Coordinates of C-alpha atoms in Angstrom, one line a residue:
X94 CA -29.4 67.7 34.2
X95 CA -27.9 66.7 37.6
X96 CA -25.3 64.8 38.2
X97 CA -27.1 61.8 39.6
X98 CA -29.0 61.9 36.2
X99 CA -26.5 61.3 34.6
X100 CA -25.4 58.2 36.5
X101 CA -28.8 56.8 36.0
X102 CA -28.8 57.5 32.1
X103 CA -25.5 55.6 32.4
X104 CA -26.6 52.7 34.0
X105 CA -29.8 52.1 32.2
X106 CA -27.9 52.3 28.6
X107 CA -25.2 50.0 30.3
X108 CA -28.7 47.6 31.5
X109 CA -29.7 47.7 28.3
X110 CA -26.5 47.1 26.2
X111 CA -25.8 44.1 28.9
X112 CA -29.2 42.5 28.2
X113 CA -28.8 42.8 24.7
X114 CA -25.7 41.0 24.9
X115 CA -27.0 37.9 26.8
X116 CA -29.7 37.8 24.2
X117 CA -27.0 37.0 21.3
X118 CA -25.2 34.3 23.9
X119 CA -28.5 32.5 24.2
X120 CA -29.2 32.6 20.2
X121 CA -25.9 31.7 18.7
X122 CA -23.9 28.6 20.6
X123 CA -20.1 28.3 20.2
X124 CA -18.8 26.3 17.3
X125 CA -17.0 23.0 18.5
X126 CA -14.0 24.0 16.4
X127 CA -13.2 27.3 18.3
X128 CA -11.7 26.0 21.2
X129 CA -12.1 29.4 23.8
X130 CA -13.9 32.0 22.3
X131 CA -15.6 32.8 18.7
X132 CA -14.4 36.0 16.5
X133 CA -17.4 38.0 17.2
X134 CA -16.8 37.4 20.8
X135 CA -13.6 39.2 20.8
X136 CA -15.1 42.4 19.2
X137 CA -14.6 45.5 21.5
X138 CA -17.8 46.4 23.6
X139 CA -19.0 49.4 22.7
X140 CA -22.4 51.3 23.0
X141 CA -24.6 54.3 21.7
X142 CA -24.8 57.5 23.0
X143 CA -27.7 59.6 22.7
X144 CA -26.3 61.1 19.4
X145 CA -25.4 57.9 17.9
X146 CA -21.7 57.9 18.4
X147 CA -19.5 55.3 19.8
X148 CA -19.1 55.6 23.4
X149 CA -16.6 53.3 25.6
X150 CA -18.0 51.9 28.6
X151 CA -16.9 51.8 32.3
X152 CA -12.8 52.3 32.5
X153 CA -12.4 52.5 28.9
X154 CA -14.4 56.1 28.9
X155 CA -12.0 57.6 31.8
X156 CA -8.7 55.9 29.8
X157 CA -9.2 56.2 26.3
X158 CA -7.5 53.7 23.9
X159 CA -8.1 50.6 26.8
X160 CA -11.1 49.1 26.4
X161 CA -12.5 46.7 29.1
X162 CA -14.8 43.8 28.9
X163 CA -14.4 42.0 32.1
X164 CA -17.8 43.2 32.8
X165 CA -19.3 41.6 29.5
X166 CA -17.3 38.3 28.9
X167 CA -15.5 36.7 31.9
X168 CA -11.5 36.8 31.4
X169 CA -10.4 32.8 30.0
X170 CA -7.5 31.7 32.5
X171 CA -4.4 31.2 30.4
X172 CA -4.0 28.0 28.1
X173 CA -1.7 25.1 29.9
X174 CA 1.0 23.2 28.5
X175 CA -0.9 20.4 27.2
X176 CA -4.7 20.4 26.9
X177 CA -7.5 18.7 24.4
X178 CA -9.4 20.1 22.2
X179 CA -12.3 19.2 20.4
X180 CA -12.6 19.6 16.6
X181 CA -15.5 19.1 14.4
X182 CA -15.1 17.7 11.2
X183 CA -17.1 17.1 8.4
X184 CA -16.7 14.6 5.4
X185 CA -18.5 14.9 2.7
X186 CA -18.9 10.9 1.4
X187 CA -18.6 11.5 -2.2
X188 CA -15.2 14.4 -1.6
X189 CA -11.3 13.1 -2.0
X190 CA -11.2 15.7 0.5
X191 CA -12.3 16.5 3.9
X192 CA -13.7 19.9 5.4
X193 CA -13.2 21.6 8.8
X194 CA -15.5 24.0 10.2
X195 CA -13.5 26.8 11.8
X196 CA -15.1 29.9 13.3
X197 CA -18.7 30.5 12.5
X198 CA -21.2 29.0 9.8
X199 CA -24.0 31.0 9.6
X200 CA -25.9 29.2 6.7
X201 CA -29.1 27.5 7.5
X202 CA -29.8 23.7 7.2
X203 CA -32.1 24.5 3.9
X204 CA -28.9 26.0 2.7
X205 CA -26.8 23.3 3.0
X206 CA -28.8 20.6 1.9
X207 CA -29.0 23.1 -1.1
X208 CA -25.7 23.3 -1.6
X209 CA -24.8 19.3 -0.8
X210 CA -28.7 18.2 -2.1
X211 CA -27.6 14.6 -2.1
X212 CA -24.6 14.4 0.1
X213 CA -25.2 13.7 4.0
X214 CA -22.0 14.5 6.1
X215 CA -20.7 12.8 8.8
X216 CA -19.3 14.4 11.7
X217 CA -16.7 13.1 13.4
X218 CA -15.5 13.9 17.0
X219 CA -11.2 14.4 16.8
X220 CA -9.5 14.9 19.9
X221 CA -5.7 16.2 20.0
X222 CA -3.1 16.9 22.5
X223 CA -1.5 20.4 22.4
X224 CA 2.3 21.3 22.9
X225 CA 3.1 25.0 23.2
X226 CA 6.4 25.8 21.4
X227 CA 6.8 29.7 20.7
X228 CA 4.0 31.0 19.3
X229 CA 3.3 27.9 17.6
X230 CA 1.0 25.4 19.1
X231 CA 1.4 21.9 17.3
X232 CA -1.2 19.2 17.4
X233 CA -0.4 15.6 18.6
X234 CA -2.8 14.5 15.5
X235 CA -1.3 14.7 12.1
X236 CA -1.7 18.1 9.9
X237 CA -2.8 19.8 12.4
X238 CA -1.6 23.4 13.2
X239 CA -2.2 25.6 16.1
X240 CA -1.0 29.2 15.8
X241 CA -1.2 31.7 19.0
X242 CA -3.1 34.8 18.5
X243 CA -0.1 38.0 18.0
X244 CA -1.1 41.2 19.3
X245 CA -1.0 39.9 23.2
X246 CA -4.0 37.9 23.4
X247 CA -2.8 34.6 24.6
X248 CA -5.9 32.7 25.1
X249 CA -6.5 33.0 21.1
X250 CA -5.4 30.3 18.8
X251 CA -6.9 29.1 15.4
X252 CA -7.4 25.4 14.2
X253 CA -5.7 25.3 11.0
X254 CA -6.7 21.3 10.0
X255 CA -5.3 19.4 6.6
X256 CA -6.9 16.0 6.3
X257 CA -5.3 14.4 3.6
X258 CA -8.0 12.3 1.4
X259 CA -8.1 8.5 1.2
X260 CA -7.5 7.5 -2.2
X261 CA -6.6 4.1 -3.6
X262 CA -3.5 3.8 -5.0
X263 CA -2.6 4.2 -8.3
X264 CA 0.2 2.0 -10.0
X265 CA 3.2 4.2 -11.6
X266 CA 2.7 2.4 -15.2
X267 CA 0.2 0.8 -16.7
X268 CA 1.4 -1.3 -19.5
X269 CA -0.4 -3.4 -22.2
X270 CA 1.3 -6.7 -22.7
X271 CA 0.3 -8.7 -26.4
X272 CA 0.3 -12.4 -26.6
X273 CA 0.6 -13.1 -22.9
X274 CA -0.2 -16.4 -22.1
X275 CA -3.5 -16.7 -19.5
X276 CA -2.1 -20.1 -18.1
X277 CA -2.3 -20.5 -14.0
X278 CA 0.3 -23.0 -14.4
X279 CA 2.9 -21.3 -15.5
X280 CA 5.6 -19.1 -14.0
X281 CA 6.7 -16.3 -16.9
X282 CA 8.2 -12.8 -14.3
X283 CA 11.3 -13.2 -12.4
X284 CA 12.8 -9.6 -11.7
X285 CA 17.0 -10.0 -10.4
X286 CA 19.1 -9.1 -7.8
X287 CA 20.7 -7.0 -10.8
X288 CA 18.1 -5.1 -11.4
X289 CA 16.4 -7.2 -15.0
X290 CA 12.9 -7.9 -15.5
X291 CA 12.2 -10.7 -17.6
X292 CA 9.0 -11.4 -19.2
X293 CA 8.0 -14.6 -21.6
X294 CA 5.7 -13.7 -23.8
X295 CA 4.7 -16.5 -26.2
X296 CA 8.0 -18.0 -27.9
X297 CA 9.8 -15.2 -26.6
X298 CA 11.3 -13.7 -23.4
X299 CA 11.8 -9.4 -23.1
X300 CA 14.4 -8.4 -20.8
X301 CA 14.2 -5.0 -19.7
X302 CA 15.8 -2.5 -16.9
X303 CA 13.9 -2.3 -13.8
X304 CA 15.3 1.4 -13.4
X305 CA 14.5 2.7 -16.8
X306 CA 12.1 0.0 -17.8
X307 CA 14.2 0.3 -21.0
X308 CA 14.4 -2.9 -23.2
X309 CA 17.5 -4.0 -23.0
X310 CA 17.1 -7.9 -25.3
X311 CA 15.0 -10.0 -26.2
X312 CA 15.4 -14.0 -26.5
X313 CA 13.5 -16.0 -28.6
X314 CA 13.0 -19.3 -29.3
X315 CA 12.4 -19.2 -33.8
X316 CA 9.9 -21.5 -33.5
X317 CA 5.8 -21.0 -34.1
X318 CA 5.0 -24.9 -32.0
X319 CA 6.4 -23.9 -28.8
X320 CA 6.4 -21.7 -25.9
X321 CA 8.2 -20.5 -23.0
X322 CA 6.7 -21.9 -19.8
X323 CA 8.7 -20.6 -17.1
X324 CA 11.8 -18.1 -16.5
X325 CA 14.2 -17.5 -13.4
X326 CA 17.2 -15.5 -12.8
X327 CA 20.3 -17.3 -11.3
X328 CA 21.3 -15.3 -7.8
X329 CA 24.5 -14.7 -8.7
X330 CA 25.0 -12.8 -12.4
X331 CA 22.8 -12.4 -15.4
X332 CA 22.4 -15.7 -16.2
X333 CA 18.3 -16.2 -17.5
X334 CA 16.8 -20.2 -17.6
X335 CA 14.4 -20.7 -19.2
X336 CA 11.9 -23.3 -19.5
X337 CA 9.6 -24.3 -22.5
X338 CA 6.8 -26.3 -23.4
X339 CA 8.4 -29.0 -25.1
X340 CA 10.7 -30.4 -21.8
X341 CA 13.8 -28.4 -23.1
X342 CA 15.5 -26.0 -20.1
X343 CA 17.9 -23.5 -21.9
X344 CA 20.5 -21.0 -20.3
X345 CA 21.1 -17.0 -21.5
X346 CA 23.8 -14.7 -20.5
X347 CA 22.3 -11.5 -20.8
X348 CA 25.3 -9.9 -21.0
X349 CA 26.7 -11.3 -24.3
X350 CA 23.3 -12.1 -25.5
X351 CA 24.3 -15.7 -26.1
X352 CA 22.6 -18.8 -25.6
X353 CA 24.8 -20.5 -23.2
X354 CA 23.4 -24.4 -23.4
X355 CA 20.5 -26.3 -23.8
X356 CA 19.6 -29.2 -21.1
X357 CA 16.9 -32.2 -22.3
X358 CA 15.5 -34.4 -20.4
X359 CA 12.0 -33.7 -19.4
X360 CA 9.7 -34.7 -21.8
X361 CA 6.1 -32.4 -21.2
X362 CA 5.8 -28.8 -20.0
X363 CA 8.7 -26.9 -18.0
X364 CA 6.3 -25.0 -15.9
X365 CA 8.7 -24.0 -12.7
X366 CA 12.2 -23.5 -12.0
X367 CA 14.0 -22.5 -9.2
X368 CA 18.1 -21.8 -8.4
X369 CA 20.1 -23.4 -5.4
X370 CA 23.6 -21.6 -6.5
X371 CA 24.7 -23.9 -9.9
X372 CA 22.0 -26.3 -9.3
X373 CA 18.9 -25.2 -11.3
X374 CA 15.7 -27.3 -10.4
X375 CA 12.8 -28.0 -12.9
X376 CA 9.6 -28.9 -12.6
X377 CA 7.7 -30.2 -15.0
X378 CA 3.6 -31.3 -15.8
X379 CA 4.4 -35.0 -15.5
X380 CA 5.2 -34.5 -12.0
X381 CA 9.2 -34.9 -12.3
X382 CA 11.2 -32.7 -10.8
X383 CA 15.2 -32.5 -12.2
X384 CA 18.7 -31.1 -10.7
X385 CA 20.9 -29.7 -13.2
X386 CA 24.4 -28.7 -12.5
X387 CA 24.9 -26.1 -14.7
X388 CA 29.3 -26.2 -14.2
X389 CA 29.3 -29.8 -15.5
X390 CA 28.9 -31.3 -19.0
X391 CA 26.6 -33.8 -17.9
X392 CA 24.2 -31.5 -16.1
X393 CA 21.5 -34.0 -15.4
X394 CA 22.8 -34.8 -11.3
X395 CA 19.4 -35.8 -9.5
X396 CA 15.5 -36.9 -10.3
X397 CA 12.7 -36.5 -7.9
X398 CA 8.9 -37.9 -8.4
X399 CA 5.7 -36.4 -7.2
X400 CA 3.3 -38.6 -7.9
X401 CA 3.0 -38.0 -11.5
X402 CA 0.8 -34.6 -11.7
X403 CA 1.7 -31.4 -12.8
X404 CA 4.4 -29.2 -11.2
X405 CA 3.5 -25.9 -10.8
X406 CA 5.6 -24.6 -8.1
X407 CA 9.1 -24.8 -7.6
X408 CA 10.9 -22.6 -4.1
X409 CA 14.5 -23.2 -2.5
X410 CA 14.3 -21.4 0.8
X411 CA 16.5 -18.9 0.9
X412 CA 19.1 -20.7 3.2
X413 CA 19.4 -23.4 0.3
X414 CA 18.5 -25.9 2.6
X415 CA 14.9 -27.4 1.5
X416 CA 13.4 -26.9 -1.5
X417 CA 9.3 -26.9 -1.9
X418 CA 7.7 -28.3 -4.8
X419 CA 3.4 -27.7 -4.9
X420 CA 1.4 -29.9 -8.0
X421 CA -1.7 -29.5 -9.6
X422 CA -3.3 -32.4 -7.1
X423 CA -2.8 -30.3 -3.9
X424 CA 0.3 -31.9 -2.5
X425 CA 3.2 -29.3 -0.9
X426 CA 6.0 -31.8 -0.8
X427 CA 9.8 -30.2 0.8
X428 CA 12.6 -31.8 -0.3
X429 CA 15.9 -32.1 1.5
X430 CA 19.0 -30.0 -0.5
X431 CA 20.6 -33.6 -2.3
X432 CA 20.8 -33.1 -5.6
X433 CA 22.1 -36.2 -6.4
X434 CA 18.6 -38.1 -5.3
X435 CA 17.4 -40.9 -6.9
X436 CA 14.1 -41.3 -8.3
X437 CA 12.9 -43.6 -5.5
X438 CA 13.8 -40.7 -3.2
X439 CA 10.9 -39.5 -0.9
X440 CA 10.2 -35.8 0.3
X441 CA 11.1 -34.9 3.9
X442 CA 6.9 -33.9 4.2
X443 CA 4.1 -33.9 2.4
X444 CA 1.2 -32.0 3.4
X445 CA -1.7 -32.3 1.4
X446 CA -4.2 -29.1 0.3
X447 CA -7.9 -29.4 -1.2
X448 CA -6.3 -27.5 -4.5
X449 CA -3.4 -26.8 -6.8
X450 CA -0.5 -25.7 -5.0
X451 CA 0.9 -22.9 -7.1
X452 CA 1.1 -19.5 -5.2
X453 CA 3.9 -20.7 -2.8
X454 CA 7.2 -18.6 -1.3
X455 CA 9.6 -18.8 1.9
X456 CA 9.5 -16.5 4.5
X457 CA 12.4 -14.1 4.1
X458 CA 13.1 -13.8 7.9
X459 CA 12.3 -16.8 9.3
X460 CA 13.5 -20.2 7.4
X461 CA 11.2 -22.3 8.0
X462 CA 8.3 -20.5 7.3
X463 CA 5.9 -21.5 4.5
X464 CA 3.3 -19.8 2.9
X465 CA 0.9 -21.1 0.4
X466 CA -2.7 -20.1 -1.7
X467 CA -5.1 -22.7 -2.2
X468 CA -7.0 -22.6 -6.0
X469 CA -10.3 -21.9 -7.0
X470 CA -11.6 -24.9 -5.2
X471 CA -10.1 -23.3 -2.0
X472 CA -9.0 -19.6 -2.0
X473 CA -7.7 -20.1 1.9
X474 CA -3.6 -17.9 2.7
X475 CA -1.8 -20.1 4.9
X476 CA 1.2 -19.5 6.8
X477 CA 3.2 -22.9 7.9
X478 CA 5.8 -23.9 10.3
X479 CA 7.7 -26.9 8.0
X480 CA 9.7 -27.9 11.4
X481 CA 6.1 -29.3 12.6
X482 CA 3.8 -29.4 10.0
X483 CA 1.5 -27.1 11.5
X484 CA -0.6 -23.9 10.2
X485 CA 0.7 -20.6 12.1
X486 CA -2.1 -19.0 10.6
X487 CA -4.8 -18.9 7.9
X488 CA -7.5 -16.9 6.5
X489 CA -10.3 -16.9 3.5
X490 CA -9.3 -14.7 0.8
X491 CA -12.9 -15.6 -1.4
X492 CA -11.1 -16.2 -4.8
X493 CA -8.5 -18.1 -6.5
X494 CA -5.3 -17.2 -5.1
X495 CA -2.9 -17.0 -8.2
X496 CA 0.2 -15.3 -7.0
X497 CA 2.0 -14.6 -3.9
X498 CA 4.6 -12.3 -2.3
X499 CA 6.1 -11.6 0.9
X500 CA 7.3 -7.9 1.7
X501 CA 10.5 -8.2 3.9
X502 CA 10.5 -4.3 4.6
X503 CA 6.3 -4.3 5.8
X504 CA 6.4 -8.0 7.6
X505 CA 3.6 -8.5 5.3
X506 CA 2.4 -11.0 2.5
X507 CA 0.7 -10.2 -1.1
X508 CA -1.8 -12.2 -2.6
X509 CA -2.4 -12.2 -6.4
X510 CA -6.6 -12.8 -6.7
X511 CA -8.8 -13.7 -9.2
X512 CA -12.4 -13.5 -9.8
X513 CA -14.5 -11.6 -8.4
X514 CA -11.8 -8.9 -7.9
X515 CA -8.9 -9.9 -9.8
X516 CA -6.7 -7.4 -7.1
X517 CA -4.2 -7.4 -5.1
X518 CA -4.6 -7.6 -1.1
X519 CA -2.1 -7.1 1.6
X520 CA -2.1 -9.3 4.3
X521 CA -0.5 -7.9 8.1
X522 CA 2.0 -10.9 9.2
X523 CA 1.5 -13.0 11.6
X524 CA -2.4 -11.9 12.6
X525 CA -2.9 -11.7 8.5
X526 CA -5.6 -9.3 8.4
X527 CA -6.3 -7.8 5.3
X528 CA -4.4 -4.7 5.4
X529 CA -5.4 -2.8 2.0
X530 CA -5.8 -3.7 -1.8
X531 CA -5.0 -2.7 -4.8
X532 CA -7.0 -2.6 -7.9
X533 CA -5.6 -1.7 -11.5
X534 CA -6.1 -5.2 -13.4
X535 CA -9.6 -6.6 -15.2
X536 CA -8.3 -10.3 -15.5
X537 CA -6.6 -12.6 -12.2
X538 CA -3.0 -11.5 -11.3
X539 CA -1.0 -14.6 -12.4
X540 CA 2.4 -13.5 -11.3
X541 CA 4.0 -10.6 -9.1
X542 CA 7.5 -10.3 -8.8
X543 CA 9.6 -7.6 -5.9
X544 CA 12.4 -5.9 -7.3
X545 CA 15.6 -6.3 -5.5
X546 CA 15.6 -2.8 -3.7
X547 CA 11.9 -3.9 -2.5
X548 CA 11.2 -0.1 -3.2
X549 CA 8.6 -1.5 -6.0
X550 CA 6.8 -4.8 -7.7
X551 CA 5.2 -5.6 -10.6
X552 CA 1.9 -7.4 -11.2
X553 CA 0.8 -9.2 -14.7
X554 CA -2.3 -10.0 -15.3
X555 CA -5.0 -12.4 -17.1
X556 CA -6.2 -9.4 -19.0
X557 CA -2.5 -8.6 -20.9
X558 CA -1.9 -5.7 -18.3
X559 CA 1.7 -5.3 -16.3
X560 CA 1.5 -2.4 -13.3
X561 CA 4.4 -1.4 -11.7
X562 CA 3.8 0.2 -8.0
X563 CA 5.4 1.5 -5.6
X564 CA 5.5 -0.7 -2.1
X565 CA 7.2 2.5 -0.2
X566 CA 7.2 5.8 -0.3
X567 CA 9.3 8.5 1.9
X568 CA 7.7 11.6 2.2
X569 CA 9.4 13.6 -0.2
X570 CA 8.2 11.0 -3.0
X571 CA 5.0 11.4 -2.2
X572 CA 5.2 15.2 -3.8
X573 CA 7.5 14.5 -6.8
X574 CA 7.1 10.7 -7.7
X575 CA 8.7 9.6 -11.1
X576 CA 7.1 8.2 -13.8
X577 CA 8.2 5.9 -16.3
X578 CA 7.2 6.6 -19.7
X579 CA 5.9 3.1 -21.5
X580 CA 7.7 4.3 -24.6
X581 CA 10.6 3.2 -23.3
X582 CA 9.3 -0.2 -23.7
X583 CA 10.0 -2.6 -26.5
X584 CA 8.2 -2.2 -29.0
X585 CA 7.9 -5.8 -30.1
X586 CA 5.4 -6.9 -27.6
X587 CA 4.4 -3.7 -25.8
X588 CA 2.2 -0.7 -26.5
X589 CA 1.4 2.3 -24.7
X590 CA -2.3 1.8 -23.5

């Protein structure tokens, strides 16, 4: 065979290998999450000779060892700096977990819809901006990993993606609670700036550690015809008031586990207290609200009047400077810090709402700042500025608002709901849009309390359930998070659900 022959046989097996090619390019597109080129594109061209051995083409036949596709597949210019790329993924609805495509997928759609027969995935369209480092290639969007190609070939990379799932969190404990009291008028958590949670529970009160959640005392009252109606730690110490349901207000020092002194002079329901230093302030639900100087012998300093309805709310801002009071009727009243007022005396403002004002607390940055939750008959967060008696901002929550909390480290608020959710939702401060929620209770969350670290709160419930959550958690925490065991707990009033 002549030369020239052999040139033509060339070419024509060279014609033939090149149409085959473009026939595979037209019959399999490029998957969105290969950015440059797909695996089987990177394969080395080769071709059949007449015996059925490999044979190199072109340059690759006179140099063997270098192969060359220039011919085939036009050379990709070399990735820049910073470029976008386009990644496909898909999310199955029904998955904690999301999956990326990467390289090929070969099944059919009967295949899949075997596989997933009653799941339909949504695609989503991610864009990312790429910063060479190395040989590592990290991705402006999170989890995402972008590793050069070794051997040489710079214009390779692989999307490595993890998408972490969206799941609702989980409280640390979950602890039953027997003989809790399902009154929305009452005030029965308070955790300390020393680290104590206290708890009434009937005719008694359970002090535990709000490290260890070990019980560390309990307090109670001997007596089967009344109750404790309200609790609250004094700022400085471990000093515990208490409140109960015939008008009595007593004082506990944790510490020696003694009764310190017992203060009369209400004569219903102590349903709210509040500290101002040594003055403690009670409420109670014949609408008077009393100043007792705890240093003195004759505590009883100051009486204040609100229109003879229930108290059910009792805050001193946290400069000590005006104290709020909300009742049963709707009225927010703010006192002026005199605790030797007369009974004649009349609040500084009194803005009225269309419910019972019981969900109240100060804003812990700015003094002056109000917020409330209106009842069942309202269900509306509002944010006020005292100074003029105007609403910063308000929003519908769609149920009874039972509790409220700000949290100083977020700029947020927490609401306490009841029916038809009975959850907790987090509210974005000022714009308060509703940020997330938390579900872990069956009954309306009468009472949350922050513990003084703000690192975690706990929630109590209508349906005898206490959850302690986390508010924050650093990175690390998120891997190896501590849980308390519930046996821990006092065994006179808890169990282990």
């Amino acid at each position: 065979m002549s030369k020239d022959a052999v040139l033509d046989s060339d070419r024509t097996t060279y014609s033939r290998f090149k149409s085959s090619i473009k026939k595979k390019l037209a019959a399999m597109a490029r998957v969105a999450s290969s950015p440059i080129v797909t695996r089987w594109q990177q394969l080395h061209a080769r071709c059949l000779c007449a015996s059925g051995r490999p044979r190199l083409l072109g340059a690759a036949r006179k140099a063997p060892g270098i192969v060359s596709i220039k011919n085939v597949f036009p050379v990709m210019p070399h990735v820049p700096k910073k470029l976008s790329i386009m990644k496909t993924v898909v999310t199955l609805p029904s998955s904690p977990a999301a999956a990326v495509l990467e390289g090929r997928d070969n099944r059919t759609e009967m295949e899949k819809k075997q596989k997933y027969p009653s799941q339909l995935p949504v695609v989503q369209e991610l864009r990312c901006g790429i910063a060479e480092s190395g040989d590592r290639k990290t991705c402006g969007n999170t989890g995402c990993i972008w590793k050069g190609c070794r051997d040489g070939t710079q214009n390779e990379f692989r999307a490595i993606t993890t998408m972490k799932p969206s799941i609702a969190p989980e409280p640390e404990v979950r602890i039953h609670i027997t003989g809790l009291r399902n009154d929305y008028y009452l005030n029965i958590l308070d955790w300390s700036l020393e680290n104590l949670i206290g708890i009434a529970v009937g005719s008694a009160a359970h002090i535990w550690s709000g490290g260890t959640l070990q019980a560390i005392e309990s307090i109670d009252l001997n007596s089967s015809s009344k109750y404790i109606s309200s609790l609250a730690w004094i700022k400085e110490g471990t000093c515990l008031a208490v409140g109960t349901s015939d008008g009595e207000v007593q004082l506990w020092d944790i510490e020696t586990k003694k009764r310190l002194r017992n203060m009369f002079g209400h004569l219903s329901v102590v349903g709210a207290l509040s500290w101002n230093h040594y003055i403690l302030s009670s409420g109670s639900h014949l609408g008077s609200i009393h100043h007792h100087d705890v240093r003195v012998a004759q505590h009883h300093v100051g009486t204040l009047c609100q229109n003879k309805k229930s108290i059910c709310s009792l805050k001193w801002s946290l400069t000590d400077q005006l104290l709020a009071s909300g009742s049963s009727d709707g009225i927010l009243s703010i006192w002026p810090n005199d605790p030797g007022v007369k009974l004649q005396s009349q609040p500084l403002k009194t803005i009225p709402h269309s419910s019972a004002v019981k969900a109240m607390n100060w804003c812990p940055w700015q003094s002056k700042v109000l917020a409330t939750g209106g009842g069942m008959k309202d269900g509306i967060l509002r944010v006020w500025d005292i100074n003029r008696e105007k609403i910063i901002r308000s929003v519908a929550t769609d149920s009874q608002i039972c509790s409220l909390l700000w949290l100083p480290k977020s700029s947020k608020l927490m609401t306490g709901q009841g029916l038809p959710g009975n959850q907790m939702k987090i509210w974005k401060y000022p714009m308060l849009t509703n940020s997330s929620e938390l579900y872990g209770h069956k009954g309306r969350v009468l009472h949350i309390a922050l513990s003084p670290d703000q690192s975690r709160f706990l929630s109590v419930a209508a349906d005898g359930i206490a959850c302690l959550w986390k508010c924050y958690e650093s990175e690390e925490s998120k891997h190896s998070s501590k849980v308390f065991s519930s046996g821990y707990l006092s065994s006179l009033f808890l169990e282990s659900k």
